[in-house]
Tab-separated table of N, CA and C in Angstrom:
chain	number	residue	atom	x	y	z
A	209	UNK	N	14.250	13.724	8.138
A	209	UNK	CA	13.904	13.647	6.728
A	209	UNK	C	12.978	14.797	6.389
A	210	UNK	N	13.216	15.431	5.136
A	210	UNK	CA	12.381	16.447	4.564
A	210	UNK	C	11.320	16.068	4.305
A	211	UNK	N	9.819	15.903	4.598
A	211	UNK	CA	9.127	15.314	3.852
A	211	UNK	C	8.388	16.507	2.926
A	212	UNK	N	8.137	17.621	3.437
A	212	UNK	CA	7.730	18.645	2.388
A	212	UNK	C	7.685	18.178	0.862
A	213	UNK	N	7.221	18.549	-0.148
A	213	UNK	CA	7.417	18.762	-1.218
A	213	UNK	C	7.956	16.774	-2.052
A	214	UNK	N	8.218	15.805	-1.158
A	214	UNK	CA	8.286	14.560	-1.514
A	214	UNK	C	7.299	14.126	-1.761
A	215	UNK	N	7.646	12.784	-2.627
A	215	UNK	CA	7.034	11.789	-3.667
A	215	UNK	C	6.573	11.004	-2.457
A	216	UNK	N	5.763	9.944	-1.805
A	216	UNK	CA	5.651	8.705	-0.604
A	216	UNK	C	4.450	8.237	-1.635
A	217	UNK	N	4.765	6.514	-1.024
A	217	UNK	CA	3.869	5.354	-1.994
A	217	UNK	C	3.112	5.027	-0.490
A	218	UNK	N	2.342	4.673	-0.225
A	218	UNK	CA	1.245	4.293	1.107
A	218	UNK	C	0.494	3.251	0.813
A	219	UNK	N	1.271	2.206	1.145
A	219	UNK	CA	-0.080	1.153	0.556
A	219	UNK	C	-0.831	0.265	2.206
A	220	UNK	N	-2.054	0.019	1.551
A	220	UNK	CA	-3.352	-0.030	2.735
A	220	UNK	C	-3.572	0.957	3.290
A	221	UNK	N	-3.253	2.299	2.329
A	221	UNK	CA	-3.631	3.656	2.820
A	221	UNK	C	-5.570	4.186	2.522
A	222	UNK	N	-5.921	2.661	2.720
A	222	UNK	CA	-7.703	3.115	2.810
A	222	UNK	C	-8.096	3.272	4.047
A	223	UNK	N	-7.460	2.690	4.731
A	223	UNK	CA	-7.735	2.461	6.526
A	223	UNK	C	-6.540	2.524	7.487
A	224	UNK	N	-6.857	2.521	8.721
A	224	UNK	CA	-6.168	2.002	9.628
A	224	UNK	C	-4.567	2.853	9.519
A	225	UNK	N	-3.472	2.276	9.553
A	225	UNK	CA	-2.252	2.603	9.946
A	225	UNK	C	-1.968	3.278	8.700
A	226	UNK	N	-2.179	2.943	7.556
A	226	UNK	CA	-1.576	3.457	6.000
A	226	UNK	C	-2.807	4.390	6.312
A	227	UNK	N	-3.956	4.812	6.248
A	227	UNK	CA	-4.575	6.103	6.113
A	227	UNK	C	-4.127	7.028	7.206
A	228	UNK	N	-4.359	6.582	8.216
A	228	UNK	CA	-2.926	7.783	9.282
A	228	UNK	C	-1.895	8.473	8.804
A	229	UNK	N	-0.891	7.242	8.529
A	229	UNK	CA	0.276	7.896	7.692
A	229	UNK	C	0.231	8.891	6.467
A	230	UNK	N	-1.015	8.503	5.740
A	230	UNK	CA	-0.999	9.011	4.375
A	230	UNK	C	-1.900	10.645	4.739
A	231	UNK	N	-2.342	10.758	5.803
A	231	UNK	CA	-2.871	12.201	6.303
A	231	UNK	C	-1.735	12.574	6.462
A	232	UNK	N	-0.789	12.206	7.600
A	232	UNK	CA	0.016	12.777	8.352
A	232	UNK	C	1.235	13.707	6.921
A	233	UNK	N	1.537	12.329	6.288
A	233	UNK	CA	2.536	12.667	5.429
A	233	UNK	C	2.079	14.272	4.376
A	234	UNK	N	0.330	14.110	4.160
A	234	UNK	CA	-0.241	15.028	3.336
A	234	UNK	C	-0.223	16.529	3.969
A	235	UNK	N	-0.423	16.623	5.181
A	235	UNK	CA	-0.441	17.660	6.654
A	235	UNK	C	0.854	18.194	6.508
A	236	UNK	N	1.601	17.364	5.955
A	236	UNK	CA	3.441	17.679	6.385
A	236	UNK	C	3.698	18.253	5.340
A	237	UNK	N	2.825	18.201	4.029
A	237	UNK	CA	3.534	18.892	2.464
A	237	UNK	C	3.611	17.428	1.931
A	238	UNK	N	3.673	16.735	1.923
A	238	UNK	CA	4.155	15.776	0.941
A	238	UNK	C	3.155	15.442	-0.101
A	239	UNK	N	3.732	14.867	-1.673
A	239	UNK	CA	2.237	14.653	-2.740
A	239	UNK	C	2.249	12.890	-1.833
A	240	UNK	N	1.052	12.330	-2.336
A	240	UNK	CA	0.864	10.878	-1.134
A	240	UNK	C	0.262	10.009	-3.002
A	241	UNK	N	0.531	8.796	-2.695
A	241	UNK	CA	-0.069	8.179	-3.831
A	241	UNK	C	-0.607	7.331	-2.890
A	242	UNK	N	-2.053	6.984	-2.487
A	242	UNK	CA	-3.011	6.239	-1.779
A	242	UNK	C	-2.895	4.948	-2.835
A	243	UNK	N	-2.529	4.017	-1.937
A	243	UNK	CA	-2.465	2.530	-2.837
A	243	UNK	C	-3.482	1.698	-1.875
A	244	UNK	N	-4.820	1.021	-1.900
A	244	UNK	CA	-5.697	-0.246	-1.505
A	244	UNK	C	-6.372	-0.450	-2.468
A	245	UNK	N	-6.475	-1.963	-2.101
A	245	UNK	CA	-7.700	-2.327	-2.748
A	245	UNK	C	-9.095	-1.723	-2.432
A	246	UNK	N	-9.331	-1.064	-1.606
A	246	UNK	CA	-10.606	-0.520	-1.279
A	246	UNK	C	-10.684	0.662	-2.001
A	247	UNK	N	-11.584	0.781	-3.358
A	247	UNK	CA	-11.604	1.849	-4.082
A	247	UNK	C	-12.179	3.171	-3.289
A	248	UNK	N	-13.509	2.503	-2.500
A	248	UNK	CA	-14.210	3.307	-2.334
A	248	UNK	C	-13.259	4.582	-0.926
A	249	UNK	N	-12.647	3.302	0.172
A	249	UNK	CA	-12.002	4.198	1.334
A	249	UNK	C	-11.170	4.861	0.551
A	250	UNK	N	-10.133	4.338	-0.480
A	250	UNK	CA	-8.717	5.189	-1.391
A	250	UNK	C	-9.741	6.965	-2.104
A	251	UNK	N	-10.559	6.305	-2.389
A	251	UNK	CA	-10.796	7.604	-2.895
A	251	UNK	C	-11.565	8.572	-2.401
A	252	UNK	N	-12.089	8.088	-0.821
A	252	UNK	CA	-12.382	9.059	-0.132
A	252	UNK	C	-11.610	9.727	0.665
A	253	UNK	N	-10.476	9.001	0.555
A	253	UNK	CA	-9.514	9.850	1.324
A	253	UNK	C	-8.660	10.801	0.611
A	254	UNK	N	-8.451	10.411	-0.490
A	254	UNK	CA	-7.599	11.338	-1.173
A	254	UNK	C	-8.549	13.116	-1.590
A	255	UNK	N	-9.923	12.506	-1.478
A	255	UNK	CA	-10.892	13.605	-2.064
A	255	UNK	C	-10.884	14.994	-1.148
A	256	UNK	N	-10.596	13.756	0.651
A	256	UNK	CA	-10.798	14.537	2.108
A	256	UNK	C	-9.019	15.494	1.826
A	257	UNK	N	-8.233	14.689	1.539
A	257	UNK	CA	-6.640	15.481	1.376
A	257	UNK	C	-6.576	16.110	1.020
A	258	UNK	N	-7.173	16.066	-0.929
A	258	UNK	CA	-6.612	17.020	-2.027
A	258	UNK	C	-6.014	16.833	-2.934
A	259	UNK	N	-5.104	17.693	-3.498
A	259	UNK	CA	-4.921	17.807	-5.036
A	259	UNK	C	-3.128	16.928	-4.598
A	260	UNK	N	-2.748	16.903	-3.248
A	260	UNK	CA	-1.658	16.756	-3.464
A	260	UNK	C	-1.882	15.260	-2.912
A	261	UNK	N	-2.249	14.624	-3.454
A	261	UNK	CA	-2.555	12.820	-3.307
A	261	UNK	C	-3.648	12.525	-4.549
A	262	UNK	N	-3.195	11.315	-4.625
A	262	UNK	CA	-4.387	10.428	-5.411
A	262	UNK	C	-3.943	9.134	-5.666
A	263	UNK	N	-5.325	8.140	-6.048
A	263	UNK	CA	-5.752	6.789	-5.537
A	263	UNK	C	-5.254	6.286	-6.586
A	264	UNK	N	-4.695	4.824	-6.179
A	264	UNK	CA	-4.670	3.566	-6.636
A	264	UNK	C	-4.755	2.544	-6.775
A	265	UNK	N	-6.007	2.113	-6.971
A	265	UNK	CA	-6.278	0.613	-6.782
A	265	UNK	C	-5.571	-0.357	-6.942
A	266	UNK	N	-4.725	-1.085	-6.018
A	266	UNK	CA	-3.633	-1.677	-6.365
A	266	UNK	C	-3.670	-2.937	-4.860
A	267	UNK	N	-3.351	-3.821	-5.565
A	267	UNK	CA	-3.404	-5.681	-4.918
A	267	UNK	C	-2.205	-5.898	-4.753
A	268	UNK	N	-1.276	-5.540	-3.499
A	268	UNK	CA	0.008	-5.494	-3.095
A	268	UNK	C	0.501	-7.446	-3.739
A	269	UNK	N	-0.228	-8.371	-3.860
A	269	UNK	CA	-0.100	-9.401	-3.885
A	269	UNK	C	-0.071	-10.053	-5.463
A	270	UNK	N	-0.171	-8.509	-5.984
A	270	UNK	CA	0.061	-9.316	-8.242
A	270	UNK	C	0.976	-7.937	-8.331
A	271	UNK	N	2.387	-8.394	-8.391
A	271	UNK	CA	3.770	-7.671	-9.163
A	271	UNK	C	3.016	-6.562	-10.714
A	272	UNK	N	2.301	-7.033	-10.827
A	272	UNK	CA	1.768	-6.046	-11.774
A	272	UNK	C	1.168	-4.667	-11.446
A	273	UNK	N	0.144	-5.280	-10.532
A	273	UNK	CA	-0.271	-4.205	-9.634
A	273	UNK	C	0.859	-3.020	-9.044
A	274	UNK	N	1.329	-3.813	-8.090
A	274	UNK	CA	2.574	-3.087	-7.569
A	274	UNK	C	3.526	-2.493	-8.429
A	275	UNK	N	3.843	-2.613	-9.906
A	275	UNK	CA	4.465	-1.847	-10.945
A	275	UNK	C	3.288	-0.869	-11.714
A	276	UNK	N	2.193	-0.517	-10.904
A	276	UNK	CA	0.756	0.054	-11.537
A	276	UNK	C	1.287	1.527	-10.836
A	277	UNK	N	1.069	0.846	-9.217
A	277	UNK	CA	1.123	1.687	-8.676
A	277	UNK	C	2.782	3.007	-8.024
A	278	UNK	N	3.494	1.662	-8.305
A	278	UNK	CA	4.491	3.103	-8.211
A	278	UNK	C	4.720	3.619	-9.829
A	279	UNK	N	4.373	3.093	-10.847
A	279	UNK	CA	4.143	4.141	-11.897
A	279	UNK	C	3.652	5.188	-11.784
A	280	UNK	N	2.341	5.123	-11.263
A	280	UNK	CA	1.592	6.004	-11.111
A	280	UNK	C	1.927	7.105	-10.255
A	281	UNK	N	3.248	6.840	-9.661
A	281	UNK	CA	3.501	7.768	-8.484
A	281	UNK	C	4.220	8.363	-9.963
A	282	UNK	N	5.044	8.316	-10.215
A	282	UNK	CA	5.889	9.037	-11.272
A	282	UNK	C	5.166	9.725	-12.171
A	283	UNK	N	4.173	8.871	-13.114
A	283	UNK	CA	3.019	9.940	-13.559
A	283	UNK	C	2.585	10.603	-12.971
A	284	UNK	N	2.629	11.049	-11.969
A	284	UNK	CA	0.992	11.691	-11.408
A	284	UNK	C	2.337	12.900	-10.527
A	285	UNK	N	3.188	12.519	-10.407
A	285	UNK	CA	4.515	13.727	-9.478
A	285	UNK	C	5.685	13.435	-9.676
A	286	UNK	N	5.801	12.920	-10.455
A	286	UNK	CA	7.395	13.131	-11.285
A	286	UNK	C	8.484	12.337	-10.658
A	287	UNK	N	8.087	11.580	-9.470
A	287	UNK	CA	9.253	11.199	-8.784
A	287	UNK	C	8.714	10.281	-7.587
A	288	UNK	N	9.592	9.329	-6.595
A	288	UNK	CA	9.042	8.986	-5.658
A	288	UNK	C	10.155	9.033	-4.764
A	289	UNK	N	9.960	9.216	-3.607
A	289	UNK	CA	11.202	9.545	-2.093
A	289	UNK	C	10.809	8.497	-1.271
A	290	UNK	N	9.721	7.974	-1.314
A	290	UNK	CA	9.731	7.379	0.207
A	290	UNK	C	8.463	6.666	0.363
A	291	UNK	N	8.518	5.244	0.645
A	291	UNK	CA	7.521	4.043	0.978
A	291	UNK	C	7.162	3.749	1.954
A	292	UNK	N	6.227	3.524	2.029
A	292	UNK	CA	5.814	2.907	3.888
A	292	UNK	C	4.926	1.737	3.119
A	293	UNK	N	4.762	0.784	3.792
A	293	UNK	CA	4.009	-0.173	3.440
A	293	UNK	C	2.834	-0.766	4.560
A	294	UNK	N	2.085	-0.362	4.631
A	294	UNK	CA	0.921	-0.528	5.613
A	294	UNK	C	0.188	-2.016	5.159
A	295	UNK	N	0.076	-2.400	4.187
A	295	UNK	CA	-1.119	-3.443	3.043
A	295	UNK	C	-0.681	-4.225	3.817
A	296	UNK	N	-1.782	-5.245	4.697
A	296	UNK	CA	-1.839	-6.447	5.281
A	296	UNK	C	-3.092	-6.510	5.546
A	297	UNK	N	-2.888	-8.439	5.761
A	297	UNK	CA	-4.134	-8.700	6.397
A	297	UNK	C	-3.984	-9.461	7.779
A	298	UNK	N	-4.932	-10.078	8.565
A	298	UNK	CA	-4.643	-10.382	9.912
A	298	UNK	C	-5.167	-11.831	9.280
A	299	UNK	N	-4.288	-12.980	10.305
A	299	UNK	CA	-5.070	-13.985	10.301
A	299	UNK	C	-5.638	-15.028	11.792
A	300	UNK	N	-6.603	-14.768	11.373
A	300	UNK	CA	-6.846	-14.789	12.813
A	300	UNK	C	-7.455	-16.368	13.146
A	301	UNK	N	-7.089	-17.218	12.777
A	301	UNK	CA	-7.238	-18.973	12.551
A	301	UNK	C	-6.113	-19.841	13.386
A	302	UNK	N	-6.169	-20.361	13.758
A	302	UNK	CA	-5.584	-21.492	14.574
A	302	UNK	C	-4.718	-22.287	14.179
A	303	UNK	N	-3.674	-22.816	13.941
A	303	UNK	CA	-2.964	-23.807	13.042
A	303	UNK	C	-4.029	-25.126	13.500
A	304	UNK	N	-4.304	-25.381	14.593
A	304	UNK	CA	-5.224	-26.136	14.606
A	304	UNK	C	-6.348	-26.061	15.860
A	305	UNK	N	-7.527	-25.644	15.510
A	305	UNK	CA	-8.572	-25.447	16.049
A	305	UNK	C	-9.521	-26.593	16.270
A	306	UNK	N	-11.055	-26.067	16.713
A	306	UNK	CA	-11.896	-26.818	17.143
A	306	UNK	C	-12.680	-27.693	16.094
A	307	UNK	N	-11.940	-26.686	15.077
A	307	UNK	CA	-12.930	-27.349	13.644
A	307	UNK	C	-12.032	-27.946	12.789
A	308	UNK	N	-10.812	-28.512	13.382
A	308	UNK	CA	-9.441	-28.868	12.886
A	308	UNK	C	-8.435	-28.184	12.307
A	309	UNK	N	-7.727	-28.367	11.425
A	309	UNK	CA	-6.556	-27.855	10.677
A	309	UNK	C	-6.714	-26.445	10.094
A	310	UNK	N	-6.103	-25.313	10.140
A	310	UNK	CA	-6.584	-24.396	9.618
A	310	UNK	C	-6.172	-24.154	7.910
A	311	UNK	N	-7.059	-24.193	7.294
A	311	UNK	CA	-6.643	-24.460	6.007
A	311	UNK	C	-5.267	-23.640	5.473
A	312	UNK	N	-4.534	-24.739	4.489
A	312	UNK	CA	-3.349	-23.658	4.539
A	312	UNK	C	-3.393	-22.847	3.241
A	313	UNK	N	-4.910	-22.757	2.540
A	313	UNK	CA	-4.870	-21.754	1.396
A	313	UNK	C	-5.081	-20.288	2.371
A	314	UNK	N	-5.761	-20.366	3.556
A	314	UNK	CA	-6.241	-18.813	4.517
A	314	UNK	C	-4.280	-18.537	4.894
A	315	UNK	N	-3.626	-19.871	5.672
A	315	UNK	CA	-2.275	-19.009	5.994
A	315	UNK	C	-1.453	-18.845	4.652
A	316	UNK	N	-1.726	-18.938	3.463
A	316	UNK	CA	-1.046	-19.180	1.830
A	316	UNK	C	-1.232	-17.544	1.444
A	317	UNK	N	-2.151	-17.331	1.824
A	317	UNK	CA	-3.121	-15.939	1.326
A	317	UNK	C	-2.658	-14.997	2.219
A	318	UNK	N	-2.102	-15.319	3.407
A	318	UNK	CA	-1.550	-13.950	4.304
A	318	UNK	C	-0.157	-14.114	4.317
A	319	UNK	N	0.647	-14.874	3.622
A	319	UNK	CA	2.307	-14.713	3.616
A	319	UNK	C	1.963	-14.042	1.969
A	320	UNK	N	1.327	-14.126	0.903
A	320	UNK	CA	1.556	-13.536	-0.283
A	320	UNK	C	1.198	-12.224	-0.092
A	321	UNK	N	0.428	-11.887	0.400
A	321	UNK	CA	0.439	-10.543	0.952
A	321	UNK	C	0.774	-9.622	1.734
A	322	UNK	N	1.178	-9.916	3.206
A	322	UNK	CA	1.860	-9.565	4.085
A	322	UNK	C	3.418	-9.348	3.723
A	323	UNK	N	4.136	-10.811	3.068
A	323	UNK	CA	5.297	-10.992	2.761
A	323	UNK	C	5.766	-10.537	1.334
A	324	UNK	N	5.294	-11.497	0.827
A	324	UNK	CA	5.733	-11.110	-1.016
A	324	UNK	C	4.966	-9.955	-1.002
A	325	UNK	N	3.742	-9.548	-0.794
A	325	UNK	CA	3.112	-8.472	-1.562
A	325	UNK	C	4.379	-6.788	-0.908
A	326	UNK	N	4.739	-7.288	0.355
A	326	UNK	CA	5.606	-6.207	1.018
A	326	UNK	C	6.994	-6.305	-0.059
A	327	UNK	N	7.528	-7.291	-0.832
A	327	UNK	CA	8.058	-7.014	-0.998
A	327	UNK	C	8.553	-6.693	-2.765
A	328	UNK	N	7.237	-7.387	-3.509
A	328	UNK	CA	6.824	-6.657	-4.550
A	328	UNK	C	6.626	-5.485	-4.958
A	329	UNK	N	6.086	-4.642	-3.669
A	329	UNK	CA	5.945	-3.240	-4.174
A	329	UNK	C	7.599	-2.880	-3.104
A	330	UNK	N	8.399	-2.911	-2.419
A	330	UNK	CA	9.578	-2.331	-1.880
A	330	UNK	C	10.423	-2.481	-3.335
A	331	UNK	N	10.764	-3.366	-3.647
A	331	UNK	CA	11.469	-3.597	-5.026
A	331	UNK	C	10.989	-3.337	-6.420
A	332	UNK	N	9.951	-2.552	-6.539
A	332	UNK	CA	9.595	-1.573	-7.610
A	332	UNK	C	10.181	0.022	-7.202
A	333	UNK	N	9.517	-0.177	-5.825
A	333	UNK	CA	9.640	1.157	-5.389
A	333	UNK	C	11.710	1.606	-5.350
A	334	UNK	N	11.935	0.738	-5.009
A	334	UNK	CA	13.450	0.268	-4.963
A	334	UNK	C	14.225	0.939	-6.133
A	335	UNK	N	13.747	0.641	-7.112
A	335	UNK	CA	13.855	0.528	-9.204
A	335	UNK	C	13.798	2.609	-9.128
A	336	UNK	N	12.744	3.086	-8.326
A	336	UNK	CA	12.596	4.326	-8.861
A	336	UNK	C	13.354	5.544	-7.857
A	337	UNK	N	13.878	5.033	-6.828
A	337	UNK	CA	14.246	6.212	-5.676
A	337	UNK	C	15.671	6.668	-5.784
């Protein structure tokens, strides 16, 4: 794949596996649209990249959001080529532990995000490629 000169959406590109990618992809030529909720990591990274990325505060887990942010890929570079989806969270609770049942709003909160939120923003992103 060409990535030079391509559109890529990076979401949980404040940290961890999505900020890797979203260097790597920036290193390679590509414009990067930094998507976390973490304003402060999103926009220090894009500041460390450059002119060819920028941030979006965006909650993989509200369809609104996720139609925020691949807008914004189109505003901001005319186009989008290519998604990676990094945005998760870990859950690190027991179905049933020492302190009993693990509540099922903590495992409720990591399938809307992990799952739907992966696939809220794939099927926007879907709409524009």
């Amino acid at each position: 794949m060409q990535i030079k000169d391509k559109v890529f959406l990076v979401t949980g590109a404040g940290s961890g596996l999505g900020a890797a990618t979203a260097r790597m992809l920036a290193e390679a030529g590509a414009k990067v649209v930094l998507a976390d909720l973490n304003r402060e990591a999103g926009e220090k990274l894009s500041l460390e990249l450059g002119a060819s990325t920028c941030f979006v505060e965006t909650d993989v887990a509200n369809e609104a959001s996720a139609v925020n942010a691949v807008n914004t890929a189109i505003s901001m570079f005319g186009g989008l080529q290519g998604l990676v989806n990094c945005a998760g969270i870990g859950n690190a609770g027991k179905v049933l532990g020492k302190e009993g049942p693990q509540p099922l709003a903590d495992f409720a909160r990591s399938v809307q995000i992990n799952l739907i939120g992966t696939y809220y923003v794939t099927r926007q992103a879907l709409t524009q490629m």
